[in-house]
Amino acid sequence: MIHWFILGAVLLAAAAGLWYAQAFGGRVPPPRRPGAGEADAVHRPQPEAAPAGLEELAGAVRELEAVMAHPELGGPGFLTVRFTRNAGGQAVTVVTAQYPNIREAMYRLALRQPPDPAALAEAGVPETLLALSPVFETDSGGVVLISVSGEGWAAVLPTAGRRERLETLETLSELLGRRFPGLEVRPFGTELLLTPVRERGGE
């Protein structure tokens, strides 16, 4: 009796398999799972194309940051990146370091207009910064402003569309933030604001 029961079950399973094959045209293979390398390739973000002039912009930031960190010429402050146009309509990017020169050495040098390049170099201003033709200014309270500009650095902000301008600024802030982990880079109006990252132990 058990023998006939088993034989019937086998025949029933074979019939079900034949029906499935006829109905669906054969066995449907299970979905293939991607290998580890393929999965990484699917989820790995594609590298962003750096805007033209980004390295020049980063170089200007690097030079100004070095002056702000100078023990005699520097002081705590911030940097801004502005995007404007010159009289000829060409896109111009202006990077400015603004800080109080605590020891007033740079402040006294900047009071003289135009400052003497030889005196600036003797005081400790890097020649790599002087090669960028920086503009030195002073403000009340002993504040020094040093600006470096270049045509076509990094990006031209769209003239129309607030959303497009913000997207451009956010992209640039992210790219600069990767290059300067010690600075917090964020959009500020139509500019970028770069401020030193505070250490958690000092908060």
Short mmCIF file of N, CA and C in Angstrom, two decimals, residues 46-150:
data_model
loop_
_atom_site.label_atom_id
_atom_site.label_comp_id
_atom_site.label_asym_id
_atom_site.label_seq_id
_atom_site.Cartn_x
_atom_site.Cartn_y
_atom_site.Cartn_z
N GLN A 46 30.55 57.73 -9.10
CA GLN A 46 31.43 58.09 -10.20
C GLN A 46 32.24 59.33 -9.83
N PRO A 47 33.51 59.38 -10.22
CA PRO A 47 34.32 60.55 -9.87
C PRO A 47 33.79 61.80 -10.55
N GLU A 48 33.77 62.91 -9.77
CA GLU A 48 33.28 64.16 -10.30
C GLU A 48 34.36 64.82 -11.14
N ALA A 49 33.97 65.41 -12.23
CA ALA A 49 34.92 66.15 -13.04
C ALA A 49 35.17 67.49 -12.37
N ALA A 50 36.43 67.77 -12.06
CA ALA A 50 36.77 69.01 -11.38
C ALA A 50 36.60 70.18 -12.35
N PRO A 51 35.97 71.26 -11.91
CA PRO A 51 35.81 72.42 -12.79
C PRO A 51 37.17 72.97 -13.20
N ALA A 52 37.23 73.55 -14.38
CA ALA A 52 38.47 74.16 -14.85
C ALA A 52 38.87 75.28 -13.90
N GLY A 53 40.14 75.32 -13.56
CA GLY A 53 40.63 76.37 -12.68
C GLY A 53 40.51 76.06 -11.20
N LEU A 54 40.02 74.86 -10.85
CA LEU A 54 39.84 74.54 -9.44
C LEU A 54 41.17 74.49 -8.70
N GLU A 55 42.20 73.95 -9.35
CA GLU A 55 43.50 73.85 -8.69
C GLU A 55 44.10 75.23 -8.46
N GLU A 56 43.88 76.17 -9.40
CA GLU A 56 44.36 77.54 -9.19
C GLU A 56 43.64 78.18 -8.01
N LEU A 57 42.34 77.95 -7.93
CA LEU A 57 41.57 78.48 -6.81
C LEU A 57 42.06 77.88 -5.50
N ALA A 58 42.26 76.56 -5.48
CA ALA A 58 42.75 75.91 -4.26
C ALA A 58 44.14 76.41 -3.90
N GLY A 59 44.97 76.70 -4.89
CA GLY A 59 46.30 77.22 -4.61
C GLY A 59 46.25 78.58 -3.94
N ALA A 60 45.33 79.44 -4.40
CA ALA A 60 45.18 80.76 -3.77
C ALA A 60 44.71 80.63 -2.32
N VAL A 61 43.76 79.72 -2.09
CA VAL A 61 43.29 79.48 -0.72
C VAL A 61 44.44 78.99 0.15
N ARG A 62 45.25 78.10 -0.39
CA ARG A 62 46.36 77.52 0.37
C ARG A 62 47.38 78.60 0.76
N GLU A 63 47.69 79.51 -0.16
CA GLU A 63 48.66 80.57 0.13
C GLU A 63 48.13 81.52 1.19
N LEU A 64 46.86 81.91 1.08
CA LEU A 64 46.29 82.84 2.05
C LEU A 64 46.13 82.19 3.42
N GLU A 65 45.79 80.91 3.42
CA GLU A 65 45.68 80.19 4.69
C GLU A 65 47.03 80.13 5.38
N ALA A 66 48.11 79.99 4.62
CA ALA A 66 49.45 79.93 5.19
C ALA A 66 49.82 81.25 5.84
N VAL A 67 49.44 82.37 5.22
CA VAL A 67 49.74 83.67 5.80
C VAL A 67 48.95 83.87 7.10
N MET A 68 47.70 83.44 7.12
CA MET A 68 46.89 83.57 8.34
C MET A 68 47.46 82.75 9.48
N ALA A 69 48.16 81.66 9.13
CA ALA A 69 48.75 80.81 10.17
C ALA A 69 50.16 81.26 10.56
N HIS A 70 50.69 82.29 9.91
CA HIS A 70 52.04 82.78 10.20
C HIS A 70 52.10 83.34 11.62
N PRO A 71 53.10 82.97 12.41
CA PRO A 71 53.14 83.43 13.81
C PRO A 71 53.29 84.93 13.98
N GLU A 72 53.87 85.63 13.00
CA GLU A 72 54.06 87.07 13.12
C GLU A 72 53.08 87.87 12.27
N LEU A 73 52.68 87.32 11.14
CA LEU A 73 51.86 88.07 10.20
C LEU A 73 50.40 87.68 10.21
N GLY A 74 50.06 86.59 10.88
CA GLY A 74 48.71 86.05 10.79
C GLY A 74 47.81 86.39 11.96
N GLY A 75 46.73 85.66 12.03
CA GLY A 75 45.74 85.85 13.07
C GLY A 75 44.50 85.05 12.75
N PRO A 76 43.63 84.85 13.72
CA PRO A 76 42.40 84.08 13.48
C PRO A 76 41.44 84.88 12.60
N GLY A 77 40.86 84.22 11.65
CA GLY A 77 39.94 84.92 10.76
C GLY A 77 39.24 83.95 9.84
N PHE A 78 38.91 84.40 8.65
CA PHE A 78 38.18 83.56 7.70
C PHE A 78 38.56 83.98 6.29
N LEU A 79 38.15 83.15 5.32
CA LEU A 79 38.36 83.45 3.92
C LEU A 79 37.02 83.46 3.20
N THR A 80 36.94 84.25 2.15
CA THR A 80 35.74 84.27 1.30
C THR A 80 36.17 84.06 -0.15
N VAL A 81 35.27 83.45 -0.91
CA VAL A 81 35.47 83.29 -2.35
C VAL A 81 34.29 83.94 -3.04
N ARG A 82 34.56 84.98 -3.82
CA ARG A 82 33.50 85.71 -4.53
C ARG A 82 33.65 85.50 -6.03
N PHE A 83 32.52 85.47 -6.70
CA PHE A 83 32.49 85.28 -8.15
C PHE A 83 31.86 86.52 -8.77
N THR A 84 32.64 87.21 -9.59
CA THR A 84 32.17 88.45 -10.17
C THR A 84 32.67 88.54 -11.61
N ARG A 85 32.55 89.70 -12.21
CA ARG A 85 33.04 89.93 -13.57
C ARG A 85 33.78 91.25 -13.62
N ASN A 86 34.80 91.30 -14.47
CA ASN A 86 35.54 92.53 -14.62
C ASN A 86 34.86 93.46 -15.62
N ALA A 87 35.51 94.57 -15.91
CA ALA A 87 34.90 95.56 -16.80
C ALA A 87 34.68 95.00 -18.20
N GLY A 88 35.48 94.02 -18.59
CA GLY A 88 35.33 93.43 -19.91
C GLY A 88 34.32 92.31 -19.97
N GLY A 89 33.66 92.02 -18.83
CA GLY A 89 32.65 90.97 -18.79
C GLY A 89 33.21 89.58 -18.53
N GLN A 90 34.51 89.46 -18.29
CA GLN A 90 35.10 88.16 -18.01
C GLN A 90 34.86 87.75 -16.56
N ALA A 91 34.65 86.45 -16.35
CA ALA A 91 34.41 85.94 -15.00
C ALA A 91 35.69 86.03 -14.18
N VAL A 92 35.56 86.56 -12.98
CA VAL A 92 36.70 86.73 -12.08
C VAL A 92 36.33 86.14 -10.72
N THR A 93 37.25 85.36 -10.18
CA THR A 93 37.09 84.80 -8.84
C THR A 93 38.04 85.51 -7.90
N VAL A 94 37.53 85.99 -6.78
CA VAL A 94 38.34 86.74 -5.81
C VAL A 94 38.35 85.97 -4.49
N VAL A 95 39.53 85.64 -4.02
CA VAL A 95 39.71 84.96 -2.74
C VAL A 95 40.29 85.97 -1.77
N THR A 96 39.65 86.14 -0.62
CA THR A 96 40.09 87.15 0.35
C THR A 96 40.26 86.52 1.73
N ALA A 97 41.40 86.80 2.35
CA ALA A 97 41.62 86.44 3.75
C ALA A 97 41.40 87.69 4.59
N GLN A 98 40.58 87.57 5.61
CA GLN A 98 40.28 88.72 6.48
C GLN A 98 40.53 88.30 7.92
N TYR A 99 41.42 89.02 8.60
CA TYR A 99 41.78 88.61 9.96
C TYR A 99 42.44 89.77 10.69
N PRO A 100 42.39 89.77 12.00
CA PRO A 100 43.11 90.78 12.77
C PRO A 100 44.57 90.37 12.91
N ASN A 101 45.47 91.24 12.47
CA ASN A 101 46.90 90.97 12.62
C ASN A 101 47.30 91.41 14.03
N ILE A 102 47.34 90.44 14.94
CA ILE A 102 47.49 90.73 16.37
C ILE A 102 48.75 91.53 16.66
N ARG A 103 49.85 91.18 16.01
CA ARG A 103 51.12 91.86 16.27
C ARG A 103 51.30 93.10 15.40
N GLU A 104 50.35 93.39 14.53
CA GLU A 104 50.28 94.59 13.71
C GLU A 104 51.40 94.72 12.69
N ALA A 105 52.23 93.69 12.54
CA ALA A 105 53.30 93.78 11.55
C ALA A 105 52.73 93.90 10.14
N MET A 106 51.81 93.02 9.80
CA MET A 106 51.21 93.07 8.48
C MET A 106 50.33 94.31 8.33
N TYR A 107 49.68 94.70 9.41
CA TYR A 107 48.80 95.87 9.35
C TYR A 107 49.59 97.11 8.96
N ARG A 108 50.77 97.29 9.55
CA ARG A 108 51.59 98.46 9.23
C ARG A 108 52.08 98.40 7.78
N LEU A 109 52.41 97.21 7.33
CA LEU A 109 52.85 97.07 5.94
C LEU A 109 51.71 97.36 4.96
N ALA A 110 50.49 96.93 5.31
CA ALA A 110 49.35 97.12 4.43
C ALA A 110 48.85 98.56 4.41
N LEU A 111 49.20 99.34 5.43
CA LEU A 111 48.78 100.74 5.46
C LEU A 111 49.42 101.52 4.32
N ARG A 112 50.62 101.13 3.96
CA ARG A 112 51.31 101.80 2.86
C ARG A 112 50.77 101.27 1.54
N GLN A 113 50.27 102.16 0.71
CA GLN A 113 49.68 101.76 -0.57
C GLN A 113 50.44 102.38 -1.74
N PRO A 114 50.88 101.57 -2.68
CA PRO A 114 50.87 100.10 -2.60
C PRO A 114 51.99 99.60 -1.69
N PRO A 115 51.80 98.47 -1.05
CA PRO A 115 52.84 97.95 -0.17
C PRO A 115 54.12 97.63 -0.95
N ASP A 116 55.23 97.74 -0.27
CA ASP A 116 56.52 97.46 -0.88
C ASP A 116 56.74 95.95 -0.95
N PRO A 117 56.82 95.35 -2.14
CA PRO A 117 57.01 93.89 -2.23
C PRO A 117 58.26 93.41 -1.51
N ALA A 118 59.34 94.19 -1.57
CA ALA A 118 60.57 93.79 -0.89
C ALA A 118 60.36 93.76 0.62
N ALA A 119 59.63 94.74 1.14
CA ALA A 119 59.36 94.78 2.59
C ALA A 119 58.45 93.62 2.99
N LEU A 120 57.50 93.31 2.15
CA LEU A 120 56.60 92.19 2.44
C LEU A 120 57.38 90.87 2.47
N ALA A 121 58.25 90.68 1.50
CA ALA A 121 59.05 89.45 1.45
C ALA A 121 59.98 89.37 2.65
N GLU A 122 60.57 90.49 3.02
CA GLU A 122 61.48 90.50 4.17
C GLU A 122 60.73 90.20 5.46
N ALA A 123 59.45 90.62 5.54
CA ALA A 123 58.66 90.37 6.74
C ALA A 123 58.22 88.92 6.84
N GLY A 124 58.27 88.20 5.72
CA GLY A 124 57.90 86.78 5.78
C GLY A 124 56.75 86.39 4.88
N VAL A 125 56.25 87.30 4.04
CA VAL A 125 55.19 86.93 3.09
C VAL A 125 55.80 86.01 2.03
N PRO A 126 55.24 84.83 1.82
CA PRO A 126 55.83 83.89 0.85
C PRO A 126 55.88 84.49 -0.55
N GLU A 127 56.97 84.21 -1.25
CA GLU A 127 57.10 84.68 -2.62
C GLU A 127 56.04 84.07 -3.53
N THR A 128 55.59 82.85 -3.18
CA THR A 128 54.54 82.21 -3.98
C THR A 128 53.24 83.00 -3.91
N LEU A 129 52.99 83.65 -2.78
CA LEU A 129 51.80 84.50 -2.67
C LEU A 129 52.02 85.81 -3.42
N LEU A 130 53.21 86.41 -3.28
CA LEU A 130 53.49 87.66 -3.98
C LEU A 130 53.41 87.47 -5.50
N ALA A 131 53.70 86.25 -5.97
CA ALA A 131 53.63 85.99 -7.41
C ALA A 131 52.20 86.04 -7.93
N LEU A 132 51.22 85.96 -7.03
CA LEU A 132 49.81 86.01 -7.41
C LEU A 132 49.26 87.43 -7.42
N SER A 133 50.15 88.43 -7.23
CA SER A 133 49.76 89.85 -7.22
C SER A 133 48.65 90.13 -6.22
N PRO A 134 48.86 89.84 -4.95
CA PRO A 134 47.81 90.07 -3.95
C PRO A 134 47.58 91.56 -3.71
N VAL A 135 46.36 91.87 -3.28
CA VAL A 135 45.99 93.24 -2.92
C VAL A 135 45.84 93.28 -1.41
N PHE A 136 46.55 94.21 -0.76
CA PHE A 136 46.53 94.34 0.69
C PHE A 136 45.70 95.56 1.07
N GLU A 137 44.80 95.37 2.02
CA GLU A 137 43.95 96.45 2.52
C GLU A 137 43.89 96.38 4.04
N THR A 138 43.42 97.45 4.64
CA THR A 138 43.24 97.48 6.09
C THR A 138 41.84 97.94 6.41
N ASP A 139 41.38 97.51 7.56
CA ASP A 139 40.07 97.93 8.05
C ASP A 139 40.25 98.38 9.49
N SER A 140 39.18 98.92 10.06
CA SER A 140 39.27 99.42 11.42
C SER A 140 39.57 98.28 12.40
N GLY A 141 40.21 98.61 13.49
CA GLY A 141 40.51 97.61 14.51
C GLY A 141 41.69 96.72 14.19
N GLY A 142 42.54 97.15 13.26
CA GLY A 142 43.72 96.37 12.94
C GLY A 142 43.45 95.17 12.07
N VAL A 143 42.34 95.17 11.34
CA VAL A 143 42.00 94.05 10.48
C VAL A 143 42.72 94.18 9.13
N VAL A 144 43.27 93.09 8.67
CA VAL A 144 43.97 93.05 7.40
C VAL A 144 43.15 92.22 6.41
N LEU A 145 43.08 92.69 5.18
CA LEU A 145 42.43 91.94 4.10
C LEU A 145 43.45 91.74 2.99
N ILE A 146 43.63 90.48 2.60
CA ILE A 146 44.53 90.15 1.49
C ILE A 146 43.71 89.41 0.45
N SER A 147 43.69 89.94 -0.77
CA SER A 147 42.87 89.37 -1.83
C SER A 147 43.73 88.94 -3.01
N VAL A 148 43.35 87.82 -3.58
CA VAL A 148 43.98 87.29 -4.79
C VAL A 148 42.86 86.99 -5.77
N SER A 149 43.04 87.37 -7.02
CA SER A 149 41.99 87.15 -8.00
C SER A 149 42.55 86.48 -9.25
N GLY A 150 41.66 85.80 -9.96
CA GLY A 150 42.02 85.14 -11.21
C GLY A 150 40.82 85.04 -12.12
#
